[in-house]
CSV table of C-alpha atoms in Angstrom, one decimal:
chain,number,residue,atom,x,y,z
A,235,MET,CA,-9.9,-9.3,16.2
A,236,GLU,CA,-8.6,-12.5,14.6
A,237,SER,CA,-5.5,-11.7,12.6
A,238,PHE,CA,-3.0,-13.9,10.6
A,239,THR,CA,-0.2,-12.1,12.4
A,240,LYS,CA,-1.2,-13.3,15.9
A,241,VAL,CA,0.9,-16.0,17.5
A,242,LYS,CA,-0.7,-18.6,19.7
A,243,LEU,CA,1.4,-20.0,22.6
A,244,ASN,CA,0.6,-23.1,24.7
A,245,ASP,CA,0.9,-23.4,28.4
A,246,ARG,CA,4.4,-25.0,28.2
A,247,GLN,CA,5.7,-22.1,26.1
A,248,LEU,CA,4.2,-19.6,28.4
A,249,SER,CA,5.8,-21.2,31.4
A,250,LEU,CA,9.2,-21.4,29.5
A,251,LEU,CA,9.2,-17.7,28.8
A,252,ALA,CA,8.1,-16.7,32.3
A,253,ALA,CA,10.9,-18.9,33.8
A,254,ALA,CA,13.5,-17.3,31.6
A,255,ALA,CA,12.3,-13.8,32.5
A,256,PHE,CA,11.6,-14.1,36.2
A,257,GLY,CA,13.4,-17.1,37.4
A,258,GLU,CA,13.0,-20.9,37.3
A,259,HIS,CA,11.3,-20.9,40.7
A,260,LEU,CA,8.3,-19.1,39.3
A,261,GLU,CA,5.4,-20.8,37.6
A,262,VAL,CA,2.5,-19.6,35.5
A,263,THR,CA,-0.6,-20.3,37.6
A,264,GLY,CA,-3.1,-18.7,35.2
A,265,SER,CA,-3.3,-17.3,31.7
A,266,ARG,CA,-5.7,-15.4,29.6
A,267,GLU,CA,-5.2,-14.2,26.0
A,268,LEU,CA,-6.0,-10.5,25.4
A,269,THR,CA,-8.2,-10.2,22.4
A,270,GLY,CA,-8.3,-6.4,21.9
A,271,GLY,CA,-5.2,-6.1,19.7
A,272,TYR,CA,-4.9,-6.3,15.9
A,273,PHE,CA,-1.2,-7.2,15.4
A,274,ASN,CA,0.7,-8.7,18.3
A,275,THR,CA,-0.6,-11.3,20.7
A,276,GLY,CA,-1.1,-10.4,24.4
A,277,TYR,CA,-1.4,-12.6,27.4
A,278,ASP,CA,-2.4,-11.7,31.0
A,279,LEU,CA,-0.3,-14.1,33.2
A,280,GLU,CA,-0.6,-14.9,36.9
A,281,LEU,CA,2.7,-16.0,38.5
A,282,SER,CA,3.2,-18.2,41.5
A,283,ASP,CA,4.6,-15.3,43.5
A,284,GLY,CA,1.2,-13.5,43.2
A,285,ARG,CA,2.2,-11.1,40.5
A,286,SER,CA,0.3,-10.4,37.3
A,287,VAL,CA,2.2,-9.5,34.2
A,288,ILE,CA,1.5,-8.9,30.5
A,289,LEU,CA,3.4,-10.8,27.8
A,290,LYS,CA,3.4,-9.4,24.3
A,291,VAL,CA,4.4,-11.6,21.4
A,292,ALA,CA,5.3,-10.3,17.9
A,293,PRO,CA,4.8,-12.2,14.7
A,294,GLY,CA,7.7,-14.3,13.5
A,295,PRO,CA,10.2,-12.9,11.0
A,296,GLU,CA,8.6,-15.0,8.2
A,297,THR,CA,5.1,-13.7,8.7
A,298,GLU,CA,3.6,-11.5,6.0
A,299,THR,CA,3.4,-7.9,7.3
A,300,LEU,CA,3.5,-4.4,5.9
A,301,SER,CA,7.0,-3.0,5.3
A,302,TYR,CA,6.9,-0.6,8.2
A,303,GLU,CA,5.8,-3.3,10.6
A,304,LYS,CA,9.2,-5.2,10.4
A,305,ASP,CA,10.9,-5.3,13.8
A,306,ILE,CA,8.4,-2.8,15.4
A,307,MET,CA,8.5,-4.6,18.8
A,308,ARG,CA,12.0,-3.3,19.2
A,309,ALA,CA,10.7,0.2,18.6
A,310,GLU,CA,7.9,-0.3,21.2
A,311,VAL,CA,10.3,-1.4,23.9
A,312,ALA,CA,12.7,1.5,23.2
A,313,ALA,CA,9.9,4.0,23.1
A,314,LEU,CA,8.4,2.8,26.4
A,315,ARG,CA,11.8,3.0,28.1
A,316,LEU,CA,12.5,6.5,26.7
A,317,VAL,CA,9.1,7.9,27.8
A,318,ARG,CA,9.2,6.2,31.2
A,319,ALA,CA,12.7,7.6,31.8
A,320,ALA,CA,11.6,11.1,30.7
A,321,GLY,CA,8.7,11.1,33.1
A,322,GLY,CA,5.4,13.0,32.9
A,323,VAL,CA,3.5,10.3,30.9
A,324,PRO,CA,2.1,7.1,32.5
A,325,VAL,CA,3.4,4.1,30.6
A,326,PRO,CA,3.9,0.5,31.8
A,327,GLU,CA,7.3,-0.7,32.9
A,328,VAL,CA,9.2,-3.1,30.6
A,329,TYR,CA,10.5,-6.1,32.6
A,330,SER,CA,12.4,-7.9,29.9
A,331,TYR,CA,12.7,-8.2,26.1
A,332,ASP,CA,14.0,-11.1,24.0
A,333,ASP,CA,14.4,-11.0,20.3
A,334,SER,CA,17.0,-13.9,20.1
A,335,LEU,CA,14.3,-16.3,18.8
A,336,GLN,CA,15.9,-19.0,20.9
A,337,LEU,CA,12.9,-20.0,23.1
A,338,ILE,CA,10.2,-19.3,20.6
A,339,PRO,CA,10.6,-18.2,16.9
A,340,CYS,CA,9.2,-14.7,17.7
A,341,PRO,CA,10.3,-11.6,19.6
A,342,TYR,CA,8.5,-11.0,22.9
A,343,PHE,CA,8.6,-8.9,26.0
A,344,PHE,CA,7.1,-8.8,29.5
A,345,MET,CA,5.7,-5.6,31.0
A,346,GLU,CA,3.8,-4.3,33.9
A,347,LYS,CA,0.1,-5.1,34.1
A,348,ILE,CA,-2.0,-1.9,34.2
A,349,GLU,CA,-5.2,-1.7,36.1
A,350,GLY,CA,-8.2,0.1,34.5
A,351,GLN,CA,-10.0,-0.3,31.2
A,352,PRO,CA,-9.4,0.8,27.6
A,353,TYR,CA,-11.2,4.2,27.1
A,354,ASN,CA,-12.9,2.9,23.9
A,355,GLU,CA,-14.7,0.2,26.0
A,356,VAL,CA,-16.1,2.6,28.7
A,357,LYS,CA,-16.4,5.9,26.9
A,358,GLU,CA,-20.1,5.6,26.2
A,359,SER,CA,-20.9,4.8,29.8
A,360,LEU,CA,-19.2,7.9,31.1
A,361,SER,CA,-20.8,11.3,31.5
A,362,GLU,CA,-20.0,14.2,29.2
A,363,GLU,CA,-18.0,15.8,32.0
A,364,GLN,CA,-15.9,12.7,32.5
A,365,ARG,CA,-15.2,12.3,28.8
A,366,TYR,CA,-14.1,15.9,28.6
A,367,SER,CA,-11.8,15.5,31.5
A,368,ILE,CA,-10.2,12.4,30.1
A,369,GLU,CA,-9.7,13.9,26.6
A,370,TYR,CA,-8.3,17.1,28.1
A,371,GLU,CA,-5.8,15.0,30.1
A,372,LEU,CA,-5.0,13.1,26.9
A,373,GLY,CA,-4.2,16.3,25.1
A,374,GLN,CA,-1.8,17.3,27.9
A,375,TYR,CA,0.0,13.9,27.7
A,376,GLN,CA,0.1,14.1,23.9
A,377,ARG,CA,1.8,17.5,24.1
A,378,ILE,CA,4.4,16.1,26.5
A,379,ILE,CA,5.1,13.2,24.2
A,380,ASN,CA,5.4,15.4,21.2
A,381,GLU,CA,7.8,17.8,22.9
A,382,ILE,CA,10.5,15.0,23.0
A,383,GLN,CA,12.9,15.8,20.1
A,384,GLY,CA,14.7,13.1,18.0
A,385,PRO,CA,17.9,12.8,16.1
A,386,ALA,CA,16.4,12.3,12.6
A,387,PHE,CA,13.1,11.7,10.9
A,388,GLY,CA,11.9,8.1,10.5
A,389,LEU,CA,10.7,5.1,12.4
A,390,PHE,CA,11.7,4.7,16.0
A,391,GLY,CA,14.1,2.2,17.7
A,392,GLY,CA,17.1,2.6,15.5
A,393,GLN,CA,15.1,2.5,12.3
A,394,ALA,CA,15.7,6.3,11.7
A,395,ASP,CA,18.9,6.1,9.6
A,396,GLY,CA,20.2,9.5,10.7
A,397,SER,CA,20.8,10.4,7.1
A,398,GLY,CA,19.5,13.9,7.5
A,399,ARG,CA,16.6,13.4,5.1
A,400,SER,CA,13.9,16.0,5.2
A,401,TRP,CA,10.4,15.1,6.5
A,402,ARG,CA,9.1,15.4,2.9
A,403,ASP,CA,11.5,12.7,1.7
A,404,THR,CA,10.9,10.6,4.7
A,405,PHE,CA,7.1,10.7,4.4
A,406,ARG,CA,7.4,10.1,0.6
A,407,SER,CA,9.3,6.9,1.4
A,408,MET,CA,6.6,5.9,3.9
A,409,LEU,CA,3.9,6.4,1.3
A,410,LEU,CA,5.7,4.6,-1.4
A,411,ASP,CA,6.4,1.6,0.9
A,412,VAL,CA,2.7,1.2,1.7
A,413,LEU,CA,1.7,1.6,-1.9
A,414,GLN,CA,4.2,-1.1,-2.9
A,415,ASP,CA,2.8,-3.3,-0.1
A,416,ALA,CA,-0.6,-2.9,-1.7
A,417,VAL,CA,0.7,-4.1,-5.1
A,418,ARG,CA,2.5,-7.0,-3.4
A,419,LEU,CA,-0.6,-8.1,-1.5
A,420,GLY,CA,-3.0,-7.5,-4.3
A,421,ALA,CA,-5.0,-4.9,-2.4
A,422,ARG,CA,-7.9,-3.3,-4.2
A,423,LEU,CA,-7.3,0.5,-4.2
A,424,PRO,CA,-9.6,3.3,-5.4
A,425,ALA,CA,-7.0,4.3,-8.1
A,426,SER,CA,-3.8,2.9,-9.6
A,427,GLN,CA,-0.5,3.1,-7.7
A,428,THR,CA,0.8,5.6,-10.4
A,429,GLU,CA,-2.3,7.8,-10.1
A,430,ILE,CA,-2.1,7.9,-6.3
A,431,GLU,CA,1.6,8.7,-6.4
A,432,GLN,CA,1.1,11.5,-8.9
A,433,VAL,CA,-1.7,13.2,-6.9
A,434,LEU,CA,0.2,12.9,-3.6
A,435,GLU,CA,3.4,14.3,-5.1
A,436,ARG,CA,1.6,17.7,-5.7
A,437,TYR,CA,0.9,18.1,-2.0
A,438,LEU,CA,4.2,16.9,-0.4
A,439,PRO,CA,5.9,20.3,-0.5
A,440,ALA,CA,3.6,21.3,2.4
A,441,LEU,CA,5.7,19.0,4.5
A,442,ASP,CA,8.8,21.3,4.2
A,443,GLU,CA,7.4,23.3,7.0
A,444,VAL,CA,8.3,20.5,9.4
A,445,THR,CA,12.0,20.7,10.3
A,446,GLN,CA,12.3,19.2,13.8
A,447,PRO,CA,11.8,15.5,14.4
A,448,ARG,CA,9.3,15.0,17.3
A,449,LEU,CA,8.3,11.8,19.1
A,450,VAL,CA,5.0,10.6,17.6
A,451,HIS,CA,3.1,7.7,19.2
A,452,TRP,CA,0.9,7.5,16.0
A,453,ASP,CA,-1.5,4.9,17.3
A,454,LEU,CA,-2.9,6.8,20.3
A,455,TRP,CA,-6.5,5.9,19.7
A,456,ASN,CA,-9.0,5.3,22.6
A,457,GLY,CA,-8.2,1.6,22.8
A,458,ASN,CA,-4.6,2.4,23.8
A,459,VAL,CA,-5.6,4.8,26.6
A,460,PHE,CA,-6.3,3.0,29.9
A,461,VAL,CA,-8.5,4.9,32.4
A,462,GLN,CA,-9.7,4.3,35.9
A,463,ASP,CA,-11.9,6.4,38.2
A,464,GLY,CA,-12.1,9.1,35.5
A,465,VAL,CA,-8.3,9.6,34.9
A,466,ILE,CA,-5.8,8.2,32.5
A,467,VAL,CA,-3.6,5.5,34.2
A,468,SER,CA,-1.5,4.4,31.2
A,469,ILE,CA,-0.8,4.8,27.5
A,470,ILE,CA,0.1,1.6,25.8
A,471,ASP,CA,1.1,0.1,22.4
A,472,TRP,CA,4.1,2.2,21.2
A,473,GLU,CA,5.3,-0.1,18.4
A,474,ARG,CA,4.4,2.4,15.7
A,475,ALA,CA,6.4,5.2,17.4
A,476,MET,CA,8.4,7.4,15.0
A,477,TRP,CA,10.3,10.7,14.8
A,478,GLY,CA,8.1,12.9,12.6
A,479,ASP,CA,5.4,15.5,12.4
A,480,VAL,CA,3.2,15.8,15.5
A,481,LEU,CA,0.1,16.1,13.2
A,482,LEU,CA,0.4,12.4,12.5
A,483,GLU,CA,-1.1,11.7,15.9
A,484,TYR,CA,-4.5,9.9,15.9
A,485,TYR,CA,-6.5,12.6,17.6
A,486,PHE,CA,-5.7,14.9,14.7
A,487,ARG,CA,-7.3,12.4,12.2
A,488,HIS,CA,-10.8,12.7,10.7
A,489,PHE,CA,-12.1,10.1,13.1
A,490,GLU,CA,-11.8,12.5,16.1
A,491,ASN,CA,-13.1,16.0,16.8
A,492,SER,CA,-12.4,16.6,20.5
A,493,ALA,CA,-12.4,20.2,21.7
A,494,ALA,CA,-11.2,18.9,25.1
A,495,PHE,CA,-8.2,17.3,23.5
A,496,TYR,CA,-7.2,20.5,21.7
A,497,GLU,CA,-7.7,22.5,24.8
A,498,GLY,CA,-5.4,20.1,26.8
A,499,TYR,CA,-2.9,20.1,24.0
A,500,GLY,CA,-2.8,23.9,24.0
A,501,THR,CA,-2.6,24.5,20.3
A,502,VAL,CA,-5.2,24.5,17.5
A,503,PHE,CA,-3.6,23.5,14.2
A,504,ASN,CA,-5.8,25.3,11.6
A,505,SER,CA,-3.4,27.2,9.3
A,506,PRO,CA,-3.8,26.2,5.5
A,507,ASN,CA,-0.5,24.3,5.7
A,508,GLU,CA,-1.5,22.4,8.8
A,509,VAL,CA,-4.9,21.5,7.4
A,510,LEU,CA,-3.3,20.2,4.3
A,511,ARG,CA,-0.8,18.1,6.2
A,512,LYS,CA,-3.6,16.6,8.3
A,513,GLN,CA,-5.5,15.7,5.1
A,514,LEU,CA,-2.3,14.0,3.8
A,515,TYR,CA,-2.0,12.0,7.0
A,516,ASP,CA,-5.7,11.1,6.9
A,517,LEU,CA,-5.2,9.5,3.5
A,518,TYR,CA,-2.0,7.7,4.7
A,519,LEU,CA,-3.8,6.1,7.6
A,520,ASP,CA,-6.8,5.2,5.5
A,521,LEU,CA,-4.5,3.4,3.0
A,522,ILE,CA,-2.9,1.5,5.8
A,523,MET,CA,-6.2,0.4,7.4
A,524,LEU,CA,-7.3,-1.1,4.1
A,525,ILE,CA,-4.0,-2.7,3.0
A,526,GLU,CA,-3.4,-4.3,6.4
A,527,CYS,CA,-6.6,-6.2,5.9
A,528,TYR,CA,-4.8,-8.2,3.2
A,529,SER,CA,-1.6,-8.9,5.2
A,530,ARG,CA,-3.5,-9.8,8.4
A,531,GLN,CA,-6.2,-11.7,6.5
A,532,TYR,CA,-9.0,-10.5,8.7
A,533,LYS,CA,-12.0,-12.8,8.8
A,534,ASP,CA,-14.4,-10.0,9.8
A,535,GLU,CA,-16.0,-9.1,6.4
A,536,ASN,CA,-17.8,-6.1,7.9
A,537,HIS,CA,-14.5,-4.6,8.9
A,538,VAL,CA,-12.9,-5.3,5.5
A,539,ASN,CA,-15.9,-3.7,3.7
A,540,TRP,CA,-15.7,-0.7,6.0
A,541,ALA,CA,-12.0,-0.3,5.3
A,542,HIS,CA,-12.7,-0.3,1.5
A,543,ASP,CA,-15.5,2.2,1.8
A,544,ASN,CA,-13.5,4.5,4.2
A,545,LEU,CA,-10.6,4.6,1.8
A,546,ALA,CA,-12.8,5.3,-1.2
A,547,GLU,CA,-14.4,8.2,0.6
A,548,SER,CA,-11.1,9.5,1.8
A,549,TRP,CA,-9.6,9.4,-1.8
A,550,LYS,CA,-12.7,11.1,-3.2
A,551,GLN,CA,-12.4,13.9,-0.7
A,552,PHE,CA,-8.6,14.3,-1.1
A,553,THR,CA,-8.8,14.5,-4.9
A,554,ALA,CA,-11.4,17.2,-4.6
A,555,LEU,CA,-8.9,19.5,-2.9
A,556,VAL,CA,-7.8,22.6,-4.7
A,557,LEU,CA,-4.4,24.0,-4.2
């Protein structure tokens, strides 16, 4: 996906970053841009010592992004290191991280290259039994991730301010931020900002049931699950990690309906309160997927049109709810 937020580096810059991270005696002997991401830029680099590593480059500080996307590479590095240290979930090792902006005007980090393929790229070629096994395993890993408890609600990597705010107040702030982003970017929404805020406010008391901050990956869709030989070998892209409600996770969204995932997770969330929270989070994600089209300036008109239609349908269904 072509995105305004992606940073393009030339061979000289790639060599400069590799030398700083791994030593001046090493050279980049081959490079390939990874095109699957929507926000950061990824490069698959071959080094002169025979190693292959992945370089991720964030947008520069001046780049137009959504409010919650500021400094999220720091969150990704911190989350990767936390989960890897905790054990139990396969994640790539972080080799180095630099947000000094001295070598290039963008934060970046090097990490382990993972063998295998994104699950979304191979899912349709797998048997029903293989898909069930992978999604069951994903449910198990998701449960391990969500069992990690945090100090306060909010975005990860030092962005949770530790103020002791409730989950309701934290999520309200997240919603208001993204709606203000929509106004700032001129995004076309299915209703006015005031109307959306008023409708959502009626449902926010449901969030008071959430009292313990839990680690949430939040972007654990099939493209961020690497598989090989029928098993999950790595879970990537942790930049949107936060301390929040586990029902924010992608496999609880309306895009997925995997019995295998729920069986692996070990819990079926179907109480009236849990169903309402999932519907709130559905709308939140659908808002973001539309509004980010404006900040990232996607050229794919089919995707932009889909995002508009998806949000319009989501809003229609949400406003049809009866308390």
